[in-house]
Coordinates of N, CA, C and O in Angstrom, one line a residue:
M1 N -125.5 191.5 39.1 CA -124.5 190.4 39.2 C -125.5 189.2 38.4 O -126.9 189.5 38.6
M2 N -125.2 188.7 37.2 CA -125.8 187.7 37.0 C -124.8 186.4 37.2 O -124.6 186.7 36.4
A3 N -125.6 185.4 37.7 CA -125.5 183.9 37.2 C -126.2 183.5 35.8 O -127.1 182.8 35.7
L4 N -125.1 182.5 35.2 CA -125.9 182.5 34.2 C -125.7 180.7 34.6 O -124.8 180.4 34.2
L5 N -126.7 179.3 34.0 CA -126.7 178.7 34.4 C -126.5 178.0 33.4 O -128.3 177.7 32.7
G6 N -126.2 176.9 33.4 CA -126.6 175.6 32.0 C -126.5 175.0 32.2 O -126.3 174.1 30.9
S7 N -127.3 174.6 33.4 CA -127.3 172.9 33.5 C -128.7 171.9 32.1 O -129.8 173.8 32.5
A8 N -128.7 170.7 32.2 CA -130.3 170.5 31.4 C -131.4 170.5 32.8 O -132.7 170.0 31.8
R9 N -131.0 171.0 33.4 CA -132.3 171.0 35.0 C -132.0 171.5 35.5 O -131.0 171.7 36.2
R10 N -133.3 171.7 36.4 CA -133.3 172.5 37.4 C -133.0 171.9 38.9 O -133.4 171.0 39.3
G11 N -132.9 173.0 39.7 CA -132.5 171.8 41.5 C -131.1 171.2 41.2 O -131.2 170.3 42.2
G12 N -130.2 171.4 40.6 CA -129.7 169.9 40.4 C -128.4 170.3 41.0 O -128.6 171.0 41.6
N13 N -127.2 170.0 41.5 CA -125.3 169.9 42.5 C -125.0 171.1 41.8 O -124.5 171.7 42.7
T14 N -125.3 171.8 40.0 CA -124.2 173.2 39.6 C -125.0 174.0 39.9 O -124.5 174.5 40.6
E15 N -126.5 174.3 40.5 CA -127.6 175.2 41.0 C -127.5 175.7 42.4 O -127.5 176.4 43.2
Y16 N -127.2 174.4 43.0 CA -127.1 174.1 44.7 C -125.6 175.1 44.8 O -125.5 175.8 46.4
L17 N -124.8 174.4 44.2 CA -123.3 175.8 44.6 C -123.8 176.7 44.0 O -123.0 177.4 44.5
V18 N -123.7 177.1 43.5 CA -124.6 178.9 43.2 C -125.6 179.3 43.2 O -125.2 180.9 44.6
D19 N -126.6 178.2 44.3 CA -126.8 179.2 45.5 C -126.5 178.6 46.4 O -127.2 180.3 47.7
R20 N -125.2 178.7 47.3 CA -124.8 178.5 47.8 C -124.2 180.0 47.8 O -123.6 180.1 48.7
A21 N -123.1 179.7 46.9 CA -122.3 181.0 46.6 C -123.0 182.6 46.9 O -122.0 183.9 46.9
L22 N -124.4 182.4 46.1 CA -125.3 183.3 46.1 C -126.5 184.7 47.1 O -126.7 184.7 47.3
E23 N -126.2 182.8 48.3 CA -127.3 182.9 49.0 C -127.2 184.3 50.2 O -126.1 184.9 50.4
G24 N -128.0 184.7 49.9 CA -128.5 186.3 50.9 C -128.5 187.8 49.3 O -127.7 188.6 49.4
I25 N -127.2 187.2 48.3 CA -127.3 188.2 47.6 C -128.0 188.9 46.1 O -128.5 187.6 45.7
V26 N -127.9 189.6 45.7 CA -129.0 190.1 44.8 C -128.4 190.5 44.0 O -126.9 190.7 43.1
C27 N -129.1 189.1 43.2 CA -128.0 188.4 41.5 C -129.6 188.4 40.2 O -130.2 187.6 40.4
K28 N -128.7 188.3 39.4 CA -130.1 187.8 38.3 C -129.6 186.3 37.8 O -128.6 186.6 37.3
K29 N -130.6 185.8 38.2 CA -130.0 183.8 38.1 C -130.5 183.7 37.1 O -132.0 183.8 36.5
V30 N -129.8 183.1 35.6 CA -130.7 182.8 34.7 C -130.4 181.6 34.4 O -129.0 181.0 34.0
H31 N -131.7 180.5 33.8 CA -131.6 179.2 33.6 C -131.7 179.4 32.0 O -132.4 179.6 31.6
L32 N -129.9 178.5 31.5 CA -129.8 179.1 29.3 C -131.3 178.1 29.6 O -132.1 177.9 28.3
L33 N -131.2 176.9 29.3 CA -132.8 176.4 29.0 C -133.9 176.9 28.7 O -134.3 176.6 28.0
D34 N -134.3 177.6 29.9 CA -135.3 178.8 29.6 C -135.9 180.2 28.1 O -136.3 180.1 28.9
Y35 N -134.7 180.0 28.1 CA -134.5 180.5 27.4 C -134.4 179.6 25.3 O -133.4 179.1 25.0
E36 N -134.5 180.4 24.1 CA -134.6 179.2 22.7 C -133.3 180.6 22.5 O -133.0 182.1 21.6
I37 N -132.1 179.5 22.2 CA -130.5 180.4 21.5 C -130.3 179.3 20.3 O -129.9 178.5 21.0
N38 N -130.5 179.9 18.8 CA -130.2 180.1 18.5 C -129.5 179.3 17.9 O -128.6 180.6 18.2
P39 N -127.9 178.2 16.8 CA -126.7 178.5 16.7 C -127.6 179.5 15.4 O -128.3 179.9 14.6
I40 N -125.9 179.5 14.6 CA -125.9 181.1 13.5 C -125.3 180.5 12.5 O -124.3 180.0 12.9
V41 N -125.0 181.5 12.2 CA -124.4 180.5 10.3 C -123.5 181.4 10.6 O -123.4 183.0 10.5
D42 N -122.3 181.2 9.9 CA -121.1 182.1 10.9 C -120.8 182.9 9.0 O -120.6 182.5 8.0
Q43 N -121.7 184.7 9.4 CA -121.3 185.0 8.3 C -120.5 186.3 8.7 O -120.3 187.1 8.2
R44 N -118.8 186.1 9.6 CA -118.3 187.1 10.2 C -117.6 187.9 9.1 O -117.4 188.4 8.5
H45 N -116.9 186.6 7.8 CA -116.5 187.5 6.0 C -117.5 187.7 5.6 O -117.0 188.0 4.1
T46 N -118.7 188.2 4.8 CA -118.6 187.9 4.4 C -119.8 189.8 4.9 O -119.8 190.7 5.6
A47 N -119.9 190.5 2.8 CA -120.4 191.9 3.5 C -121.9 192.1 4.0 O -121.1 193.4 4.7
G48 N -123.0 191.2 3.9 CA -123.8 192.4 4.9 C -123.2 192.2 6.4 O -124.1 192.5 6.7
G49 N -122.2 191.1 6.8 CA -122.5 190.4 8.5 C -123.8 189.6 9.2 O -124.4 188.5 8.0
F50 N -123.8 189.1 9.6 CA -125.0 188.2 10.6 C -126.1 189.2 10.2 O -126.7 190.2 10.1
E51 N -126.6 188.1 9.9 CA -128.2 188.7 10.0 C -129.1 187.8 10.4 O -128.3 187.6 12.2
E52 N -130.5 188.6 11.6 CA -130.6 188.8 12.9 C -131.5 188.1 13.1 O -131.2 186.5 11.7
V53 N -131.5 186.7 14.4 CA -131.8 185.1 14.3 C -133.4 185.5 15.2 O -133.4 186.5 16.3
D54 N -134.3 184.8 14.7 CA -135.6 185.0 15.4 C -135.6 184.2 16.6 O -136.1 183.4 16.3
D55 N -134.7 184.4 17.8 CA -135.3 183.8 19.0 C -134.7 184.7 20.2 O -134.6 186.4 20.1
D56 N -134.5 184.3 22.3 CA -134.4 185.1 22.5 C -133.6 186.2 23.1 O -133.0 186.5 24.7
Y57 N -132.4 185.9 21.6 CA -130.9 185.8 22.8 C -130.7 187.3 22.8 O -129.9 187.8 23.9
E58 N -131.2 188.3 21.9 CA -130.1 189.5 22.1 C -131.2 190.2 23.5 O -130.7 191.1 23.9
A59 N -132.2 190.1 23.6 CA -132.6 190.5 25.0 C -132.2 189.9 26.6 O -131.5 191.1 27.6
L60 N -131.4 188.6 26.4 CA -131.2 187.5 27.1 C -129.0 188.9 27.3 O -128.8 189.1 28.5
F61 N -128.8 188.7 26.5 CA -127.3 189.3 25.5 C -127.2 191.2 26.0 O -126.1 191.3 26.5
K62 N -128.4 191.4 25.7 CA -128.5 193.2 26.6 C -128.4 192.7 27.5 O -127.1 193.8 29.0
E63 N -128.9 192.2 29.0 CA -128.8 191.5 30.2 C -127.9 191.9 30.7 O -127.4 191.9 31.8
F64 N -126.6 190.3 30.0 CA -125.9 190.5 30.5 C -125.0 191.2 30.8 O -123.6 191.5 31.2
M65 N -125.1 192.2 29.0 CA -123.9 193.9 28.9 C -124.4 194.3 30.4 O -122.9 195.1 30.5
E66 N -124.9 194.1 29.9 CA -125.0 195.0 31.8 C -124.5 195.6 33.2 O -124.5 195.5 34.3
Q67 N -123.9 193.5 33.5 CA -123.5 193.1 34.9 C -121.3 193.5 34.3 O -121.2 193.5 33.1
D68 N -122.0 193.8 35.9 CA -120.1 193.5 36.3 C -119.7 191.7 36.6 O -118.4 192.1 36.5
I69 N -120.3 191.3 36.8 CA -119.5 190.5 37.1 C -120.7 189.1 36.5 O -122.6 188.8 37.5
I70 N -119.9 187.9 36.3 CA -120.8 187.1 35.9 C -120.5 185.8 36.4 O -119.2 185.3 36.5
L71 N -121.6 184.9 37.1 CA -121.4 183.3 37.6 C -121.8 182.7 36.0 O -122.9 182.3 36.2
F72 N -120.8 182.4 35.8 CA -121.1 180.9 35.3 C -121.0 179.4 35.7 O -120.4 179.3 36.1
A73 N -121.5 178.8 35.5 CA -122.0 178.0 36.5 C -122.2 176.5 34.9 O -123.6 176.8 34.1
T74 N -122.3 175.1 34.8 CA -122.2 174.7 33.6 C -122.1 172.5 34.7 O -120.3 172.5 35.6
P75 N -122.5 172.1 34.2 CA -122.4 170.7 34.3 C -121.1 170.3 33.5 O -120.7 170.7 32.8
L76 N -120.3 169.3 33.7 CA -119.2 168.4 32.7 C -119.5 167.8 31.6 O -120.1 166.4 32.3
Y77 N -120.0 168.2 30.6 CA -120.8 166.8 29.5 C -119.6 167.0 28.1 O -119.7 167.9 28.0
W78 N -119.2 165.2 28.9 CA -119.1 165.4 27.7 C -117.2 165.4 27.7 O -117.0 166.1 26.7
F79 N -117.0 166.5 29.1 CA -115.3 167.4 28.7 C -115.6 168.8 28.2 O -114.3 168.9 28.3
G80 N -117.1 169.0 28.1 CA -116.4 170.3 28.4 C -118.4 171.4 28.6 O -119.1 170.5 29.4
M81 N -118.5 171.8 28.5 CA -119.4 173.1 29.0 C -120.3 172.1 28.1 O -120.6 172.2 27.5
S82 N -122.1 173.0 28.4 CA -122.7 172.1 28.2 C -123.4 172.5 26.5 O -122.6 173.7 26.3
A83 N -124.2 171.8 26.2 CA -125.0 172.6 25.1 C -125.2 174.2 25.0 O -124.6 175.5 24.2
Q84 N -126.0 174.3 26.0 CA -126.6 176.1 26.0 C -125.9 176.4 26.5 O -126.3 177.6 26.2
M85 N -125.5 175.8 27.4 CA -123.6 177.7 27.7 C -122.7 177.9 26.4 O -122.6 179.3 26.2
K86 N -122.2 176.7 25.9 CA -121.9 176.8 24.3 C -122.5 178.0 22.9 O -121.8 179.0 22.9
L87 N -123.9 177.9 22.9 CA -124.7 178.2 22.3 C -124.6 179.8 23.0 O -124.9 181.0 21.7
F88 N -124.9 180.2 23.9 CA -124.5 181.8 24.7 C -122.4 182.1 24.3 O -123.3 183.3 23.8
F89 N -122.0 181.6 24.6 CA -121.2 182.0 23.9 C -120.2 182.1 22.1 O -120.0 183.2 21.5
D90 N -121.7 180.8 21.1 CA -120.8 181.4 20.4 C -121.6 182.1 19.5 O -120.9 183.2 18.5
R91 N -122.6 182.8 19.9 CA -123.9 183.6 19.4 C -122.5 185.4 19.8 O -123.6 185.9 19.0
W92 N -121.6 184.9 20.8 CA -121.2 186.3 21.0 C -120.0 187.3 19.9 O -120.1 187.7 19.1
S93 N -119.8 185.9 19.2 CA -119.4 186.5 17.3 C -119.9 187.2 17.1 O -119.8 188.0 15.7
Q94 N -121.7 187.6 17.1 CA -122.5 187.8 16.1 C -122.4 189.6 16.9 O -123.5 190.2 16.5
Y95 N -121.8 189.4 18.3 CA -122.5 190.9 18.7 C -120.8 191.8 18.6 O -120.3 192.8 19.1
M96 N -119.7 191.2 18.7 CA -118.3 191.5 19.0 C -117.6 192.8 18.2 O -117.6 193.2 18.5
R97 N -118.0 192.7 17.2 CA -118.5 194.3 16.1 C -120.2 195.1 16.0 O -119.6 196.1 15.1
D98 N -120.3 194.2 16.8 CA -121.7 195.1 16.2 C -121.6 196.3 17.0 O -121.5 196.0 19.0
D99 N -121.3 197.2 16.8 CA -121.1 199.3 17.9 C -122.9 199.6 18.5 O -122.0 199.8 19.8
R100 N -123.0 199.0 18.9 CA -124.5 199.2 19.8 C -124.0 198.4 20.9 O -124.3 199.2 21.8
Y101 N -123.5 197.5 21.4 CA -122.9 196.7 21.7 C -121.7 196.9 23.0 O -120.8 196.6 23.9
Q102 N -120.9 197.8 22.0 CA -119.5 198.1 23.1 C -118.8 196.6 22.9 O -118.2 197.5 24.0
F103 N -118.4 195.7 22.8 CA -118.3 195.0 23.3 C -117.1 194.9 23.7 O -117.1 194.6 25.4
A104 N -116.0 195.0 23.3 CA -114.4 195.4 23.9 C -115.1 195.5 25.0 O -113.2 195.1 25.8
E105 N -115.1 196.7 25.2 CA -115.0 197.7 25.9 C -115.1 197.1 27.2 O -114.6 197.2 29.0
R106 N -117.0 197.1 27.1 CA -117.2 196.7 28.3 C -117.4 194.9 28.6 O -117.3 195.4 29.9
M107 N -116.7 193.9 28.1 CA -115.7 193.2 28.4 C -115.1 193.4 29.3 O -115.1 192.4 30.4
K108 N -114.0 194.0 29.0 CA -112.9 194.5 30.5 C -113.3 194.5 31.5 O -112.4 194.7 32.5
Q109 N -115.2 195.4 31.8 CA -115.2 195.3 32.9 C -115.9 194.0 33.5 O -116.5 194.9 34.5
K110 N -115.6 193.0 33.2 CA -116.3 192.7 33.6 C -115.5 191.1 34.1 O -114.5 191.0 34.0
K111 N -116.4 190.2 35.7 CA -115.3 190.1 36.0 C -116.3 188.4 36.2 O -117.0 188.8 35.8
A112 N -115.7 187.7 35.7 CA -116.0 186.0 35.9 C -114.9 185.0 37.0 O -114.8 184.8 37.1
Y113 N -116.5 184.2 37.5 CA -116.3 183.2 38.1 C -116.9 181.5 37.4 O -117.6 181.5 36.3
V114 N -116.2 180.3 37.8 CA -116.6 179.6 37.1 C -117.1 178.7 38.1 O -116.5 178.1 38.7
I115 N -118.5 178.0 37.9 CA -118.4 176.5 39.1 C -119.1 176.5 37.7 O -119.8 175.4 37.0
I116 N -118.6 174.3 38.3 CA -118.3 173.4 37.1 C -118.2 172.5 38.3 O -117.8 172.6 38.9
T117 N -119.7 170.8 37.8 CA -119.2 170.0 38.1 C -119.9 168.3 37.5 O -120.1 168.9 36.5
G118 N -119.0 167.5 38.0 CA -118.9 166.2 37.2 C -118.8 165.1 38.6 O -118.9 165.7 39.1
E119 N -118.4 164.4 38.1 CA -118.0 162.9 38.3 C -117.7 162.5 38.1 O -116.3 162.0 39.1
N120 N -117.6 161.1 36.6 CA -116.8 160.7 36.2 C -116.2 161.0 34.8 O -116.6 161.2 34.0
P121 N -114.8 160.5 34.1 CA -113.7 160.3 36.4 C -113.3 161.5 36.8 O -113.9 162.7 36.2
P122 N -112.9 161.2 37.6 CA -112.1 162.3 38.4 C -112.7 163.7 38.0 O -111.8 164.2 37.0
P123 N -113.0 164.7 38.7 CA -114.2 166.2 37.8 C -112.9 166.5 38.2 O -112.4 168.1 37.2
K124 N -111.7 166.0 38.8 CA -111.1 167.6 39.7 C -109.5 168.0 38.4 O -109.4 168.8 38.4
T125 N -109.8 166.5 38.0 CA -108.8 166.4 37.0 C -109.2 166.8 35.3 O -108.9 167.3 33.7
A126 N -110.8 166.4 35.7 CA -111.2 166.3 33.9 C -112.1 167.0 33.4 O -112.1 167.5 32.2
A127 N -112.1 167.7 34.1 CA -112.8 169.5 34.2 C -111.0 171.1 33.4 O -111.8 171.2 33.8
L128 N -110.5 170.0 34.4 CA -109.3 171.3 33.9 C -109.2 171.9 33.1 O -109.2 172.8 32.7
P129 N -109.4 170.7 31.8 CA -109.4 171.9 30.0 C -110.9 173.0 30.0 O -110.6 173.5 29.4
L130 N -112.1 171.7 31.0 CA -113.1 173.8 30.8 C -112.7 174.7 31.6 O -112.9 175.8 31.3
V131 N -112.1 174.4 32.5 CA -112.1 175.6 33.3 C -110.4 176.9 32.9 O -110.8 177.8 31.6
Q132 N -110.0 176.2 31.3 CA -108.9 177.0 30.8 C -109.7 177.4 29.9 O -109.1 178.0 29.8
Q133 N -110.2 176.3 28.9 CA -111.8 177.0 27.7 C -112.4 177.6 28.7 O -111.9 179.2 28.1
F134 N -112.6 178.5 29.8 CA -112.8 179.4 30.5 C -112.1 180.7 29.9 O -112.2 181.7 30.2
Q135 N -111.1 180.2 30.6 CA -109.9 180.8 30.6 C -109.5 181.8 28.9 O -109.2 183.0 29.7
Y136 N -109.3 180.8 28.5 CA -109.0 181.8 27.1 C -110.2 182.5 26.8 O -109.9 183.8 25.9
I137 N -111.7 182.8 27.0 CA -112.7 183.3 26.6 C -112.5 184.4 27.4 O -112.6 185.5 26.7
C138 N -112.2 184.5 28.3 CA -112.2 185.5 29.5 C -110.6 186.4 28.8 O -110.8 187.3 28.2
E139 N -109.8 185.8 28.5 CA -108.3 186.3 28.1 C -108.7 186.7 26.7 O -108.4 188.7 26.4
Y140 N -109.3 186.6 26.1 CA -109.4 186.7 24.8 C -111.1 187.8 24.3 O -109.8 189.3 23.6
T141 N -111.5 188.3 25.4 CA -112.3 189.1 25.9 C -111.9 190.8 26.0 O -112.6 191.1 26.2
G142 N -111.0 190.1 27.3 CA -110.5 191.0 28.2 C -111.3 190.4 29.1 O -111.1 191.9 30.4
M143 N -112.3 190.1 29.7 CA -112.9 189.8 31.3 C -112.2 188.9 32.1 O -110.9 188.1 31.4
E144 N -111.6 189.0 33.7 CA -111.2 189.6 34.2 C -111.2 188.3 35.0 O -112.3 187.8 35.7
F145 N -110.5 187.0 35.0 CA -111.1 185.2 35.3 C -110.7 185.5 36.9 O -109.1 185.4 37.5
V146 N -112.0 185.4 37.5 CA -111.0 184.9 39.0 C -111.1 184.5 39.6 O -110.2 184.2 39.8
D147 N -112.4 183.0 39.8 CA -111.9 181.3 40.1 C -112.7 181.1 39.8 O -113.4 181.3 39.2
Y148 N -112.7 179.2 39.5 CA -113.5 179.1 39.3 C -113.4 177.9 40.3 O -112.9 178.0 42.0
I149 N -115.1 177.5 41.0 CA -114.7 175.8 41.9 C -115.1 174.3 40.9 O -115.6 174.3 40.0
I150 N -114.7 173.6 41.3 CA -115.0 172.6 40.5 C -115.4 170.8 41.2 O -114.7 170.9 43.0
G151 N -117.4 170.8 41.2 CA -118.0 169.8 42.6 C -118.0 168.4 41.9 O -118.2 168.4 40.8
K152 N -117.8 168.0 43.0 CA -117.8 166.3 42.1 C -119.0 165.9 42.9 O -119.7 165.7 44.0
A153 N -119.9 165.7 41.7 CA -121.3 165.0 42.3 C -122.1 164.8 40.1 O -122.2 164.9 39.7
N154 N -122.9 163.5 41.0 CA -123.7 163.5 39.3 C -124.8 163.0 40.1 O -125.6 164.2 39.2
K155 N -125.2 162.4 41.2 CA -126.8 162.7 41.2 C -127.3 163.3 42.5 O -126.6 163.7 42.6
P156 N -128.7 163.3 42.2 CA -129.0 164.3 42.9 C -128.8 164.4 44.2 O -128.3 163.4 44.7
T157 N -128.1 165.5 44.7 CA -128.0 166.6 46.0 C -127.1 165.6 45.9 O -126.3 166.1 47.5
E158 N -126.1 164.6 45.6 CA -124.2 164.5 46.0 C -123.3 165.6 45.5 O -122.3 164.8 46.8
I159 N -123.5 166.6 45.6 CA -122.9 167.4 46.3 C -122.6 167.6 47.1 O -121.5 168.5 47.6
Q160 N -123.7 168.0 47.5 CA -123.8 168.3 49.4 C -122.8 167.3 50.0 O -122.3 168.0 50.9
E161 N -121.7 166.5 49.6 CA -120.7 166.1 49.9 C -119.6 165.9 50.0 O -118.6 165.6 50.5
D162 N -119.7 166.8 48.7 CA -118.3 167.8 47.6 C -118.4 169.0 49.2 O -118.5 169.6 48.6
S163 N -117.2 168.4 50.6 CA -117.3 169.4 51.2 C -116.5 170.9 51.0 O -115.6 172.4 51.0
Y164 N -115.1 170.3 50.1 CA -114.4 171.5 49.6 C -114.7 172.3 48.4 O -115.0 173.7 48.8
A165 N -116.1 171.4 47.9 CA -116.6 173.0 46.4 C -117.2 173.8 47.4 O -117.8 174.7 47.7
V166 N -118.2 172.8 48.0 CA -119.1 173.6 49.0 C -118.3 174.2 49.8 O -118.8 175.6 49.8
G167 N -117.5 174.5 50.5 CA -116.7 175.5 51.3 C -116.2 176.8 50.5 O -116.3 178.4 51.5
K168 N -115.9 176.5 49.2 CA -115.5 177.3 48.4 C -116.3 178.1 48.2 O -116.3 179.1 47.7
A169 N -117.4 177.0 47.8 CA -119.2 178.6 47.8 C -119.3 179.3 48.1 O -119.8 180.4 48.7
E170 N -119.2 178.8 49.5 CA -119.1 179.6 50.9 C -118.1 181.2 50.8 O -118.5 181.9 51.7
L171 N -117.0 180.7 51.2 CA -115.9 181.5 50.2 C -116.6 182.9 50.3 O -116.5 184.2 50.1
W172 N -117.3 182.5 48.9 CA -118.0 183.6 47.3 C -118.2 184.4 48.1 O -118.4 184.5 48.2
N173 N -119.1 183.7 48.7 CA -120.7 184.3 49.1 C -120.2 185.4 50.5 O -120.3 186.9 50.3
E174 N -118.8 185.2 51.3 CA -118.2 186.1 51.8 C -117.3 187.2 51.0 O -117.6 188.3 51.4
E175 N -117.1 186.5 50.5 CA -116.0 187.7 49.5 C -116.3 188.1 48.7 O -116.5 189.3 48.4
L176 N -117.9 187.7 47.4 CA -118.6 188.0 46.8 C -119.8 189.3 48.3 O -120.0 190.2 47.3
R177 N -120.1 189.2 49.0 CA -120.9 190.4 50.5 C -119.5 191.4 49.7 O -120.7 192.4 50.3
E178 N -119.0 191.4 50.3 CA -117.6 192.6 50.4 C -117.8 193.1 48.9 O -117.5 195.2 49.3
V179 N -118.3 191.9 48.0 CA -117.1 192.8 47.2 C -119.0 193.9 46.6 O -118.8 195.3 45.7
L180 N -119.6 193.1 46.7 CA -121.3 193.9 46.1 C -121.7 195.0 47.8 O -122.5 195.4 47.1
R181 N -120.7 195.5 48.9 CA -121.3 195.4 49.4 C -123.0 195.1 50.1 O -123.7 195.9 50.2
C182 N -123.1 194.1 50.5 CA -124.6 193.5 50.1 C -125.2 193.6 52.2 O -124.0 193.8 52.8
V183 N -125.5 193.8 52.4 CA -126.0 193.6 53.1 C -127.3 192.3 53.4 O -127.9 191.5 52.2
V184 N -127.3 191.6 54.3 CA -127.2 190.2 55.1 C -129.3 190.0 54.9 O -129.5 190.8 55.3
I185 N -129.5 189.5 54.1 CA -130.9 189.1 54.2 C -131.4 187.9 54.5 O -130.8 187.0 54.2

């Protein structure tokens, strides 16, 4: 299992929900902010295909492809996902036709969970287009979109006041422990 955190800061509201959902579960937690992920020039239709990009992405992508359950977590930035998260997805274009990764087959084996946090306007409605974007990404790639949490928070620790989001993260923890057959640690 892997958690991809797209937040621009550590220890924020988004990470708080991730930590509640994954408490006691062995999981590779990745802060995308810690990786150099460069944008690519779209070369899908050129004879030579994509050129290699000198950054940290391919190593991270290899690790991502080994996971069966992915938790995508991002604050709601300007009514969408963070730039770090968007770059992560944009780079998939570079690997979708790369035979080394068997992208289409392996994506169909993955389950996706999504955590989004934000404040204004009311995040429960403002984040729905982003939830839909994640659903479309999953549909397009064959990943199973399992569930999502939208948390209402902006200032540090404010998420702790959103009892619904925190409660749902705790419910996910119970469900994930069952799915992963985890021993409480």
